[in-house]
PDB file of N, CA and C in Angstrom:
ATOM      1  N   MET A   1      88.916 103.902 136.469  1.00 59.00           N
ATOM      2  CA  MET A   1      90.179 104.031 137.319  1.00 59.00           C
ATOM      3  C   MET A   1      90.899 103.409 136.762  1.00 59.00           C
ATOM      4  N   SER A   2      92.096 104.177 136.326  1.00 70.00           N
ATOM      5  CA  SER A   2      93.384 103.918 135.406  1.00 70.00           C
ATOM      6  C   SER A   2      94.264 103.678 136.690  1.00 70.00           C
ATOM      7  N   GLN A   3      95.090 102.359 136.464  1.00 92.00           N
ATOM      8  CA  GLN A   3      95.812 102.165 137.395  1.00 92.00           C
ATOM      9  C   GLN A   3      97.442 101.800 136.533  1.00 92.00           C
ATOM     10  N   TYR A   4      97.534 101.577 135.505  1.00 96.00           N
ATOM     11  CA  TYR A   4      98.798 101.386 134.957  1.00 96.00           C
ATOM     12  C   TYR A   4      99.198 102.209 133.516  1.00 96.00           C
ATOM     13  N   VAL A   5     100.816 102.336 133.351  1.00 97.00           N
ATOM     14  CA  VAL A   5     100.909 103.104 132.192  1.00 97.00           C
ATOM     15  C   VAL A   5     101.784 101.745 131.556  1.00 97.00           C
ATOM     16  N   LEU A   6     101.383 101.635 130.313  1.00 97.00           N
ATOM     17  CA  LEU A   6     102.353 100.627 128.987  1.00 97.00           C
ATOM     18  C   LEU A   6     103.416 101.435 128.360  1.00 97.00           C
ATOM     19  N   ALA A   7     104.673 100.793 128.512  1.00 97.00           N
ATOM     20  CA  ALA A   7     105.511 101.232 127.679  1.00 97.00           C
ATOM     21  C   ALA A   7     105.920  99.884 126.705  1.00 97.00           C
ATOM     22  N   ILE A   8     106.140 100.826 125.088  1.00 97.00           N
ATOM     23  CA  ILE A   8     106.406  99.706 124.042  1.00 97.00           C
ATOM     24  C   ILE A   8     107.523 100.434 123.649  1.00 97.00           C
ATOM     25  N   ASP A   9     108.942  99.489 123.544  1.00 95.00           N
ATOM     26  CA  ASP A   9     110.321  99.240 122.890  1.00 95.00           C
ATOM     27  C   ASP A   9     110.428  98.511 121.473  1.00 95.00           C
ATOM     28  N   ALA A  10     110.456  99.316 120.929  1.00 92.00           N
ATOM     29  CA  ALA A  10     110.616  98.352 119.576  1.00 92.00           C
ATOM     30  C   ALA A  10     112.111  98.771 118.880  1.00 92.00           C
ATOM     31  N   GLY A  11     113.010  98.165 120.046  1.00 89.00           N
ATOM     32  CA  GLY A  11     114.500  98.376 119.751  1.00 89.00           C
ATOM     33  C   GLY A  11     115.078  97.512 118.630  1.00 89.00           C
ATOM     34  N   THR A  12     116.630  97.258 118.376  1.00 86.00           N
ATOM     35  CA  THR A  12     117.093  97.342 117.471  1.00 86.00           C
ATOM     36  C   THR A  12     116.955  95.394 117.271  1.00 86.00           C
ATOM     37  N   THR A  13     116.642  94.680 118.502  1.00 91.00           N
ATOM     38  CA  THR A  13     116.621  93.488 118.049  1.00 91.00           C
ATOM     39  C   THR A  13     115.393  92.972 118.559  1.00 91.00           C
ATOM     40  N   GLY A  14     114.537  93.659 119.341  1.00 95.00           N
ATOM     41  CA  GLY A  14     113.307  93.047 119.631  1.00 95.00           C
ATOM     42  C   GLY A  14     112.616  94.052 120.443  1.00 95.00           C
ATOM     43  N   VAL A  15     111.319  93.204 120.754  1.00 96.00           N
ATOM     44  CA  VAL A  15     110.263  94.346 121.085  1.00 96.00           C
ATOM     45  C   VAL A  15     109.944  94.025 122.705  1.00 96.00           C
ATOM     46  N   THR A  16     110.050  95.549 124.124  1.00 97.00           N
ATOM     47  CA  THR A  16     109.706  94.909 125.176  1.00 97.00           C
ATOM     48  C   THR A  16     108.246  95.434 125.506  1.00 97.00           C
ATOM     49  N   LEU A  17     107.292  94.801 126.375  1.00 98.00           N
ATOM     50  CA  LEU A  17     106.549  95.618 126.895  1.00 98.00           C
ATOM     51  C   LEU A  17     106.543  95.607 128.353  1.00 98.00           C
ATOM     52  N   VAL A  18     106.344  96.958 128.925  1.00 97.00           N
ATOM     53  CA  VAL A  18     106.170  96.809 130.212  1.00 97.00           C
ATOM     54  C   VAL A  18     105.122  97.802 130.741  1.00 97.00           C
ATOM     55  N   LEU A  19     104.583  96.831 131.692  1.00 96.00           N
ATOM     56  CA  LEU A  19     103.453  97.478 132.415  1.00 96.00           C
ATOM     57  C   LEU A  19     103.790  97.666 134.041  1.00 96.00           C
ATOM     58  N   ILE A  20     103.035  98.906 133.963  1.00 96.00           N
ATOM     59  CA  ILE A  20     103.787  99.554 135.620  1.00 96.00           C
ATOM     60  C   ILE A  20     102.993 100.306 136.012  1.00 96.00           C
ATOM     61  N   ASP A  21     102.687  99.918 137.453  1.00 94.00           N
ATOM     62  CA  ASP A  21     101.759 100.644 137.988  1.00 94.00           C
ATOM     63  C   ASP A  21     101.576 101.923 139.065  1.00 94.00           C
ATOM     64  N   LYS A  22     100.829 102.507 139.478  1.00 92.00           N
ATOM     65  CA  LYS A  22     101.321 103.827 140.047  1.00 92.00           C
ATOM     66  C   LYS A  22     102.460 104.058 140.808  1.00 92.00           C
ATOM     67  N   SER A  23     103.066 103.443 141.083  1.00 93.00           N
ATOM     68  CA  SER A  23     103.786 102.984 142.563  1.00 93.00           C
ATOM     69  C   SER A  23     105.274 103.147 141.667  1.00 93.00           C
ATOM     70  N   GLY A  24     105.249 102.569 140.488  1.00 94.00           N
ATOM     71  CA  GLY A  24     106.583 102.471 139.432  1.00 94.00           C
ATOM     72  C   GLY A  24     107.057 101.315 139.762  1.00 94.00           C
ATOM     73  N   ASN A  25     105.998 100.331 140.047  1.00 95.00           N
ATOM     74  CA  ASN A  25     106.213  98.697 140.082  1.00 95.00           C
ATOM     75  C   ASN A  25     106.135  98.120 139.029  1.00 95.00           C
ATOM     76  N   VAL A  26     107.424  97.243 138.178  1.00 96.00           N
ATOM     77  CA  VAL A  26     106.854  96.636 137.216  1.00 96.00           C
ATOM     78  C   VAL A  26     105.770  95.792 137.712  1.00 96.00           C
ATOM     79  N   VAL A  27     104.446  95.377 136.698  1.00 94.00           N
ATOM     80  CA  VAL A  27     103.571  94.610 137.185  1.00 94.00           C
ATOM     81  C   VAL A  27     103.952  93.386 135.875  1.00 94.00           C
ATOM     82  N   ASN A  28     104.056  93.460 134.755  1.00 95.00           N
ATOM     83  CA  ASN A  28     104.212  92.843 133.849  1.00 95.00           C
ATOM     84  C   ASN A  28     105.354  93.146 133.061  1.00 95.00           C
ATOM     85  N   LYS A  29     105.966  92.394 132.475  1.00 97.00           N
ATOM     86  CA  LYS A  29     107.024  92.491 131.419  1.00 97.00           C
ATOM     87  C   LYS A  29     107.138  91.324 129.991  1.00 97.00           C
ATOM     88  N   GLU A  30     106.981  91.511 128.910  1.00 97.00           N
ATOM     89  CA  GLU A  30     106.925  90.673 127.603  1.00 97.00           C
ATOM     90  C   GLU A  30     107.963  91.300 127.249  1.00 97.00           C
ATOM     91  N   TYR A  31     108.842  90.128 126.507  1.00 98.00           N
ATOM     92  CA  TYR A  31     110.013  90.323 125.115  1.00 98.00           C
ATOM     93  C   TYR A  31     109.855  89.495 124.035  1.00 98.00           C
ATOM     94  N   SER A  32     110.229  89.622 123.309  1.00 98.00           N
ATOM     95  CA  SER A  32     110.974  89.161 121.429  1.00 98.00           C
ATOM     96  C   SER A  32     111.321  89.590 121.167  1.00 98.00           C
ATOM     97  N   GLU A  33     112.427  89.067 120.583  1.00 97.00           N
ATOM     98  CA  GLU A  33     113.491  89.270 119.435  1.00 97.00           C
ATOM     99  C   GLU A  33     112.481  89.447 118.068  1.00 97.00           C
ATOM    100  N   PHE A  34     113.160  89.770 116.747  1.00 95.00           N
ATOM    101  CA  PHE A  34     112.486  89.783 115.559  1.00 95.00           C
ATOM    102  C   PHE A  34     113.656  89.490 114.790  1.00 95.00           C
ATOM    103  N   THR A  35     113.728  88.686 113.786  1.00 94.00           N
ATOM    104  CA  THR A  35     114.737  88.724 112.974  1.00 94.00           C
ATOM    105  C   THR A  35     115.584  89.653 112.258  1.00 94.00           C
ATOM    106  N   GLN A  36     117.067  89.459 112.142  1.00 91.00           N
ATOM    107  CA  GLN A  36     117.918  90.315 111.699  1.00 91.00           C
ATOM    108  C   GLN A  36     118.321  89.945 110.323  1.00 91.00           C
ATOM    109  N   ILE A  37     118.021  90.627 109.537  1.00 89.00           N
ATOM    110  CA  ILE A  37     118.578  90.808 107.868  1.00 89.00           C
ATOM    111  C   ILE A  37     120.010  91.378 107.794  1.00 89.00           C
ATOM    112  N   TYR A  38     120.730  90.566 107.036  1.00 90.00           N
ATOM    113  CA  TYR A  38     122.001  90.804 106.531  1.00 90.00           C
ATOM    114  C   TYR A  38     122.251  91.238 104.838  1.00 90.00           C
ATOM    115  N   PRO A  39     121.541  92.097 104.402  1.00 86.00           N
ATOM    116  CA  PRO A  39     121.749  91.689 102.889  1.00 86.00           C
ATOM    117  C   PRO A  39     122.829  92.352 102.280  1.00 86.00           C
ATOM    118  N   GLU A  40     124.068  92.998 103.238  1.00 86.00           N
ATOM    119  CA  GLU A  40     125.412  93.070 103.171  1.00 86.00           C
ATOM    120  C   GLU A  40     126.149  93.227 103.855  1.00 86.00           C
ATOM    121  N   PRO A  41     127.648  93.018 103.778  1.00 90.00           N
ATOM    122  CA  PRO A  41     128.578  92.892 104.927  1.00 90.00           C
ATOM    123  C   PRO A  41     128.252  94.623 105.569  1.00 90.00           C
ATOM    124  N   GLY A  42     128.144  94.870 106.902  1.00 83.00           N
ATOM    125  CA  GLY A  42     127.683  95.945 107.619  1.00 83.00           C
ATOM    126  C   GLY A  42     126.276  96.530 107.800  1.00 83.00           C
ATOM    127  N   TRP A  43     125.279  95.895 106.784  1.00 82.00           N
ATOM    128  CA  TRP A  43     124.101  96.589 107.055  1.00 82.00           C
ATOM    129  C   TRP A  43     123.682  95.645 107.367  1.00 82.00           C
ATOM    130  N   VAL A  44     121.998  96.026 108.119  1.00 83.00           N
ATOM    131  CA  VAL A  44     121.484  95.295 108.513  1.00 83.00           C
ATOM    132  C   VAL A  44     119.787  95.837 108.448  1.00 83.00           C
ATOM    133  N   GLU A  45     118.784  94.894 107.918  1.00 85.00           N
ATOM    134  CA  GLU A  45     117.701  95.564 107.726  1.00 85.00           C
ATOM    135  C   GLU A  45     116.665  94.747 108.419  1.00 85.00           C
ATOM    136  N   HIS A  46     115.468  95.346 109.128  1.00 87.00           N
ATOM    137  CA  HIS A  46     114.243  94.805 109.513  1.00 87.00           C
ATOM    138  C   HIS A  46     113.225  95.056 109.129  1.00 87.00           C
ATOM    139  N   ASP A  47     111.918  93.658 109.001  1.00 89.00           N
ATOM    140  CA  ASP A  47     110.614  93.271 108.361  1.00 89.00           C
ATOM    141  C   ASP A  47     109.818  94.110 109.314  1.00 89.00           C
ATOM    142  N   ALA A  48     109.132  95.241 108.336  1.00 89.00           N
ATOM    143  CA  ALA A  48     108.436  95.968 109.328  1.00 89.00           C
ATOM    144  C   ALA A  48     106.836  95.575 109.601  1.00 89.00           C
ATOM    145  N   LEU A  49     106.715  94.573 109.336  1.00 91.00           N
ATOM    146  CA  LEU A  49     105.772  93.772 109.391  1.00 91.00           C
ATOM    147  C   LEU A  49     106.076  92.673 110.742  1.00 91.00           C
ATOM    148  N   GLU A  50     107.160  92.190 110.723  1.00 94.00           N
ATOM    149  CA  GLU A  50     107.237  91.143 111.439  1.00 94.00           C
ATOM    150  C   GLU A  50     107.028  91.821 112.871  1.00 94.00           C
ATOM    151  N   ILE A  51     107.800  93.474 112.753  1.00 92.00           N
ATOM    152  CA  ILE A  51     108.162  94.297 113.922  1.00 92.00           C
ATOM    153  C   ILE A  51     106.408  94.689 114.496  1.00 92.00           C
ATOM    154  N   TRP A  52     105.982  94.530 113.663  1.00 92.00           N
ATOM    155  CA  TRP A  52     104.257  94.819 113.630  1.00 92.00           C
ATOM    156  C   TRP A  52     103.594  93.793 114.735  1.00 92.00           C
ATOM    157  N   ASP A  53     103.608  92.658 113.882  1.00 95.00           N
ATOM    158  CA  ASP A  53     103.277  91.168 114.408  1.00 95.00           C
ATOM    159  C   ASP A  53     103.635  91.129 115.526  1.00 95.00           C
ATOM    160  N   VAL A  54     105.160  90.992 115.922  1.00 97.00           N
ATOM    161  CA  VAL A  54     105.528  91.106 117.096  1.00 97.00           C
ATOM    162  C   VAL A  54     105.010  91.652 118.562  1.00 97.00           C
ATOM    163  N   THR A  55     105.098  92.910 118.256  1.00 96.00           N
ATOM    164  CA  THR A  55     104.520  94.007 119.080  1.00 96.00           C
ATOM    165  C   THR A  55     102.845  93.723 119.406  1.00 96.00           C
ATOM    166  N   CYS A  56     101.874  93.230 118.271  1.00 97.00           N
ATOM    167  CA  CYS A  56     100.661  93.034 118.470  1.00 97.00           C
ATOM    168  C   CYS A  56     100.543  91.573 119.300  1.00 97.00           C
ATOM    169  N   ARG A  57     101.608  90.736 118.986  1.00 98.00           N
ATOM    170  CA  ARG A  57     101.268  89.174 119.916  1.00 98.00           C
ATOM    171  C   ARG A  57     101.980  89.862 121.100  1.00 98.00           C
ATOM    172  N   LEU A  58     102.631  90.242 121.852  1.00 98.00           N
ATOM    173  CA  LEU A  58     103.137  91.095 122.883  1.00 98.00           C
ATOM    174  C   LEU A  58     101.764  91.412 123.897  1.00 98.00           C
ATOM    175  N   LEU A  59     101.244  92.755 122.945  1.00 97.00           N
ATOM    176  CA  LEU A  59     100.186  93.560 123.585  1.00 97.00           C
ATOM    177  C   LEU A  59      98.906  92.314 124.354  1.00 97.00           C
ATOM    178  N   ASN A  60      98.897  91.571 123.457  1.00 96.00           N
ATOM    179  CA  ASN A  60      97.586  90.406 123.497  1.00 96.00           C
ATOM    180  C   ASN A  60      97.805  89.093 124.589  1.00 96.00           C
ATOM    181  N   ASP A  61      99.166  89.159 124.672  1.00 96.00           N
ATOM    182  CA  ASP A  61      99.778  88.639 125.718  1.00 96.00           C
ATOM    183  C   ASP A  61      99.721  89.380 127.282  1.00 96.00           C
ATOM    184  N   THR A  62      99.956  90.860 127.072  1.00 95.00           N
ATOM    185  CA  THR A  62      99.776  91.733 128.185  1.00 95.00           C
ATOM    186  C   THR A  62      98.396  91.816 128.339  1.00 95.00           C
ATOM    187  N   LEU A  63      97.735  92.139 127.686  1.00 94.00           N
ATOM    188  CA  LEU A  63      96.206  92.024 127.580  1.00 94.00           C
ATOM    189  C   LEU A  63      95.057  90.868 128.085  1.00 94.00           C
ATOM    190  N   LYS A  64      96.015  89.949 128.363  1.00 95.00           N
ATOM    191  CA  LYS A  64      95.500  88.888 129.104  1.00 95.00           C
ATOM    192  C   LYS A  64      95.354  88.643 130.425  1.00 95.00           C
ATOM    193  N   LYS A  65      96.448  89.661 130.664  1.00 92.00           N
ATOM    194  CA  LYS A  65      97.091  89.554 132.362  1.00 92.00           C
ATOM    195  C   LYS A  65      96.102  90.723 133.100  1.00 92.00           C
ATOM    196  N   VAL A  66      95.780  91.844 131.756  1.00 92.00           N
ATOM    197  CA  VAL A  66      95.270  92.803 132.654  1.00 92.00           C
ATOM    198  C   VAL A  66      94.157  93.716 131.953  1.00 92.00           C
ATOM    199  N   ASP A  67      93.186  93.845 132.766  1.00 90.00           N
ATOM    200  CA  ASP A  67      91.889  94.841 132.117  1.00 90.00           C
ATOM    201  C   ASP A  67      92.234  95.980 131.015  1.00 90.00           C
ATOM    202  N   SER A  68      92.098  96.130 130.038  1.00 92.00           N
ATOM    203  CA  SER A  68      92.717  97.357 129.478  1.00 92.00           C
ATOM    204  C   SER A  68      92.069  98.742 129.562  1.00 92.00           C
ATOM    205  N   LYS A  69      91.521  98.514 130.501  1.00 92.00           N
ATOM    206  CA  LYS A  69      90.669  99.922 131.018  1.00 92.00           C
ATOM    207  C   LYS A  69      90.866 100.312 132.113  1.00 92.00           C
ATOM    208  N   LEU A  70      92.123  99.424 132.422  1.00 92.00           N
ATOM    209  CA  LEU A  70      92.751 100.187 133.834  1.00 92.00           C
ATOM    210  C   LEU A  70      94.230 100.597 133.142  1.00 92.00           C
ATOM    211  N   ILE A  71      94.543 100.675 131.788  1.00 95.00           N
ATOM    212  CA  ILE A  71      95.574 101.152 131.648  1.00 95.00           C
ATOM    213  C   ILE A  71      95.201 102.938 131.309  1.00 95.00           C
ATOM    214  N   SER A  72      96.356 103.687 131.644  1.00 95.00           N
ATOM    215  CA  SER A  72      95.507 105.456 131.533  1.00 95.00           C
ATOM    216  C   SER A  72      96.703 106.160 130.552  1.00 95.00           C
ATOM    217  N   ALA A  73      98.066 105.056 130.213  1.00 95.00           N
ATOM    218  CA  ALA A  73      98.436 105.932 129.413  1.00 95.00           C
ATOM    219  C   ALA A  73      99.557 104.654 128.845  1.00 95.00           C
ATOM    220  N   ILE A  74      99.934 105.212 127.523  1.00 96.00           N
ATOM    221  CA  ILE A  74     100.760 104.429 126.669  1.00 96.00           C
ATOM    222  C   ILE A  74     101.901 104.949 126.089  1.00 96.00           C
ATOM    223  N   GLY A  75     103.308 104.775 126.475  1.00 95.00           N
ATOM    224  CA  GLY A  75     104.813 105.494 125.522  1.00 95.00           C
ATOM    225  C   GLY A  75     105.303 104.051 124.612  1.00 95.00           C
ATOM    226  N   ILE A  76     105.353 105.116 123.398  1.00 93.00           N
ATOM    227  CA  ILE A  76     106.079 103.961 122.577  1.00 93.00           C
ATOM    228  C   ILE A  76     107.754 105.021 122.544  1.00 93.00           C
ATOM    229  N   THR A  77     108.314 104.201 122.305  1.00 90.00           N
ATOM    230  CA  THR A  77     109.989 104.681 121.646  1.00 90.00           C
ATOM    231  C   THR A  77     110.523 103.186 120.518  1.00 90.00           C
ATOM    232  N   ASN A  78     111.356 103.808 119.523  1.00 85.00           N
ATOM    233  CA  ASN A  78     111.626 103.014 118.867  1.00 85.00           C
ATOM    234  C   ASN A  78     113.070 103.096 118.103  1.00 85.00           C
ATOM    235  N   GLN A  79     113.275 103.097 117.452  1.00 75.00           N
ATOM    236  CA  GLN A  79     114.562 103.179 117.089  1.00 75.00           C
ATOM    237  C   GLN A  79     115.382 104.290 116.514  1.00 75.00           C
ATOM    238  N   ARG A  80     115.141 105.219 117.298  1.00 72.00           N
ATOM    239  CA  ARG A  80     115.573 106.658 116.943  1.00 72.00           C
ATOM    240  C   ARG A  80     115.185 107.059 115.576  1.00 72.00           C
ATOM    241  N   GLU A  81     116.187 107.012 114.821  1.00 70.00           N
ATOM    242  CA  GLU A  81     116.047 107.764 113.196  1.00 70.00           C
ATOM    243  C   GLU A  81     115.495 106.735 112.142  1.00 70.00           C
ATOM    244  N   THR A  82     114.820 105.538 112.790  1.00 75.00           N
ATOM    245  CA  THR A  82     113.979 104.515 111.882  1.00 75.00           C
ATOM    246  C   THR A  82     112.781 105.564 111.395  1.00 75.00           C
ATOM    247  N   THR A  83     112.448 104.845 110.084  1.00 77.00           N
ATOM    248  CA  THR A  83     111.254 105.467 109.552  1.00 77.00           C
ATOM    249  C   THR A  83     110.684 104.352 108.952  1.00 77.00           C
ATOM    250  N   VAL A  84     109.496 104.146 108.614  1.00 82.00           N
ATOM    251  CA  VAL A  84     108.602 103.389 108.138  1.00 82.00           C
ATOM    252  C   VAL A  84     107.390 103.780 107.056  1.00 82.00           C
ATOM    253  N   LEU A  85     107.690 103.915 105.527  1.00 84.00           N
ATOM    254  CA  LEU A  85     106.555 104.631 105.306  1.00 84.00           C
ATOM    255  C   LEU A  85     104.977 103.612 104.597  1.00 84.00           C
ATOM    256  N   TRP A  86     104.083 103.686 105.106  1.00 86.00           N
ATOM    257  CA  TRP A  86     102.905 103.055 104.644  1.00 86.00           C
ATOM    258  C   TRP A  86     102.112 103.608 104.195  1.00 86.00           C
ATOM    259  N   ASP A  87     101.419 102.862 103.288  1.00 89.00           N
ATOM    260  CA  ASP A  87     100.921 102.869 102.186  1.00 89.00           C
ATOM    261  C   ASP A  87      99.270 103.049 102.700  1.00 89.00           C
ATOM    262  N   ARG A  88      98.302 103.641 102.039  1.00 92.00           N
ATOM    263  CA  ARG A  88      97.750 104.575 102.889  1.00 92.00           C
ATOM    264  C   ARG A  88      95.940 103.621 102.213  1.00 92.00           C
ATOM    265  N   LYS A  89      96.368 103.042 100.953  1.00 93.00           N
ATOM    266  CA  LYS A  89      95.559 102.470 100.653  1.00 93.00           C
ATOM    267  C   LYS A  89      95.418 100.769 100.622  1.00 93.00           C
ATOM    268  N   ASN A  90      96.471  99.980 100.961  1.00 90.00           N
ATOM    269  CA  ASN A  90      96.461  98.879 101.392  1.00 90.00           C
ATOM    270  C   ASN A  90      97.356  98.408 103.031  1.00 90.00           C
ATOM    271  N   GLY A  91      97.764  99.344 103.903  1.00 87.00           N
ATOM    272  CA  GLY A  91      97.983  99.588 105.090  1.00 87.00           C
ATOM    273  C   GLY A  91      99.322  98.707 105.401  1.00 87.00           C
ATOM    274  N   LYS A  92     100.394  98.368 104.176  1.00 87.00           N
ATOM    275  CA  LYS A  92     101.650  97.229 104.083  1.00 87.00           C
ATOM    276  C   LYS A  92     102.812  98.855 103.773  1.00 87.00           C
ATOM    277  N   PRO A  93     103.374  98.234 104.651  1.00 87.00           N
ATOM    278  CA  PRO A  93     105.285  99.082 104.027  1.00 87.00           C
ATOM    279  C   PRO A  93     105.148  99.127 102.637  1.00 87.00           C
ATOM    280  N   VAL A  94     105.948 100.505 102.580  1.00 84.00           N
ATOM    281  CA  VAL A  94     106.232 100.527 101.005  1.00 84.00           C
ATOM    282  C   VAL A  94     107.404 100.266 100.551  1.00 84.00           C
ATOM    283  N   TYR A  95     108.079  99.925 101.204  1.00 74.00           N
ATOM    284  CA  TYR A  95     108.976  99.061 101.659  1.00 74.00           C
ATOM    285  C   TYR A  95     109.376  98.520 103.002  1.00 74.00           C
ATOM    286  N   ASN A  96     108.929  96.812 102.684  1.00 60.00           N
ATOM    287  CA  ASN A  96     108.634  95.572 103.995  1.00 60.00           C
ATOM    288  C   ASN A  96     110.418  96.280 104.928  1.00 60.00           C
ATOM    289  N   ALA A  97     111.394  96.403 104.345  1.00 59.00           N
ATOM    290  CA  ALA A  97     112.473  96.459 105.610  1.00 59.00           C
ATOM    291  C   ALA A  97     113.050  97.888 105.920  1.00 59.00           C
ATOM    292  N   ILE A  98     113.335  97.530 106.980  1.00 58.00           N
ATOM    293  CA  ILE A  98     113.787  99.283 107.888  1.00 58.00           C
ATOM    294  C   ILE A  98     115.248  98.893 107.691  1.00 58.00           C
ATOM    295  N   VAL A  99     115.968  99.680 107.225  1.00 56.00           N
ATOM    296  CA  VAL A  99     117.481  99.637 106.362  1.00 56.00           C
ATOM    297  C   VAL A  99     118.350 100.056 107.650  1.00 56.00           C
ATOM    298  N   TRP A 100     119.320  99.706 107.864  1.00 51.00           N
ATOM    299  CA  TRP A 100     120.447 100.431 109.209  1.00 51.00           C
ATOM    300  C   TRP A 100     121.786 100.397 108.642  1.00 51.00           C
TER     301      TRP A 100
END
Protein backbone atom coordinates (compact mmCIF):
# COMPACT_ATOMS: atom_id res chain seq x y z
CA MET A 1 0.00 0.00 0.00
CA SER A 2 2.27 2.77 -1.26
CA GLN A 3 1.54 6.27 -0.05
CA TYR A 4 4.62 8.40 -0.67
CA VAL A 5 7.08 9.63 -3.27
CA LEU A 6 10.58 10.54 -2.11
CA ALA A 7 12.48 13.29 -3.94
CA ILE A 8 16.25 13.59 -3.53
CA ASP A 9 17.94 16.77 -4.78
CA ALA A 10 21.73 16.93 -4.61
CA GLY A 11 22.20 20.60 -5.36
CA THR A 12 25.24 22.84 -5.55
CA THR A 13 25.44 23.59 -1.82
CA GLY A 14 23.50 20.79 -0.14
CA VAL A 15 21.15 17.83 -0.32
CA THR A 16 17.39 18.03 0.18
CA LEU A 17 15.05 15.06 0.70
CA VAL A 18 11.30 15.65 0.45
CA LEU A 19 8.64 13.06 1.21
CA ILE A 20 5.32 13.77 -0.54
CA ASP A 21 1.97 12.05 0.02
CA LYS A 22 -0.68 11.11 -2.58
CA SER A 23 -2.32 14.53 -2.25
CA GLY A 24 0.92 16.38 -2.97
CA ASN A 25 1.50 17.43 0.63
CA VAL A 26 5.03 17.59 2.02
CA VAL A 27 5.11 15.04 4.82
CA ASN A 28 8.78 15.42 5.71
CA LYS A 29 11.71 17.53 4.53
CA GLU A 30 15.38 17.10 5.39
CA TYR A 31 18.28 19.33 4.30
CA SER A 32 22.01 19.43 4.94
CA GLU A 33 24.80 21.42 3.34
CA PHE A 34 28.10 19.95 2.26
CA THR A 35 31.57 21.48 2.05
CA GLN A 36 32.47 23.90 -0.74
CA ILE A 37 36.13 23.52 -1.80
CA TYR A 38 37.80 26.44 -3.62
CA PRO A 39 41.13 25.19 -5.09
CA GLU A 40 41.59 28.32 -7.25
CA PRO A 41 39.76 31.62 -7.69
CA GLY A 42 36.56 31.02 -9.64
CA TRP A 43 36.67 27.23 -9.14
CA VAL A 44 34.61 25.12 -6.77
CA GLU A 45 34.81 21.41 -6.04
CA HIS A 46 32.72 19.05 -3.94
CA ASP A 47 33.72 15.82 -2.26
CA ALA A 48 31.64 13.07 -3.90
CA LEU A 49 31.90 10.83 -0.82
CA GLU A 50 30.68 13.64 1.43
CA ILE A 51 27.63 14.17 -0.82
CA TRP A 52 26.92 10.43 -0.67
CA ASP A 53 27.33 10.38 3.14
CA VAL A 54 25.02 13.41 3.57
CA THR A 55 22.41 11.78 1.32
CA CYS A 56 22.56 8.49 3.26
CA ARG A 57 22.26 10.31 6.60
CA LEU A 58 19.22 12.28 5.44
CA LEU A 59 17.65 9.12 4.02
CA ASN A 60 18.15 7.34 7.35
CA ASP A 61 16.61 10.31 9.18
CA THR A 62 13.60 10.18 6.85
CA LEU A 63 13.16 6.43 7.21
CA LYS A 64 13.01 6.80 11.00
CA LYS A 65 9.78 8.76 10.44
CA VAL A 66 8.04 6.59 7.82
CA ASP A 67 8.00 2.91 6.87
CA SER A 68 10.07 2.42 3.70
CA LYS A 69 7.40 0.00 2.40
CA LEU A 70 5.08 2.99 2.01
CA ILE A 71 7.40 4.71 -0.50
CA SER A 72 6.31 3.87 -4.06
CA ALA A 73 8.88 5.89 -6.03
CA ILE A 74 12.10 7.85 -5.65
CA GLY A 75 13.04 10.77 -7.90
CA ILE A 76 16.65 11.96 -7.99
CA THR A 77 18.05 15.19 -9.37
CA ASN A 78 21.60 16.50 -9.18
CA GLN A 79 23.87 19.28 -10.37
CA ARG A 80 22.91 18.83 -14.04
CA GLU A 81 26.15 18.32 -15.97
CA THR A 82 28.00 16.82 -12.98
CA THR A 83 29.55 13.39 -13.41
CA VAL A 84 31.33 11.17 -10.91
CA LEU A 85 33.24 8.11 -12.09
CA TRP A 86 33.18 5.29 -9.50
CA ASP A 87 35.80 2.55 -9.37
CA ARG A 88 33.96 -0.75 -9.77
CA LYS A 89 36.53 -2.64 -7.67
CA ASN A 90 36.55 -0.49 -4.54
CA GLY A 91 33.33 1.56 -4.84
CA LYS A 92 35.18 4.86 -4.47
CA PRO A 93 35.28 7.81 -6.85
CA VAL A 94 38.16 7.77 -9.34
CA TYR A 95 38.70 11.44 -8.50
CA ASN A 96 37.01 12.43 -5.28
CA ALA A 97 36.09 16.00 -6.15
CA ILE A 98 33.28 17.30 -8.33
CA VAL A 99 34.73 20.25 -10.24
CA TRP A 100 32.75 23.33 -11.29
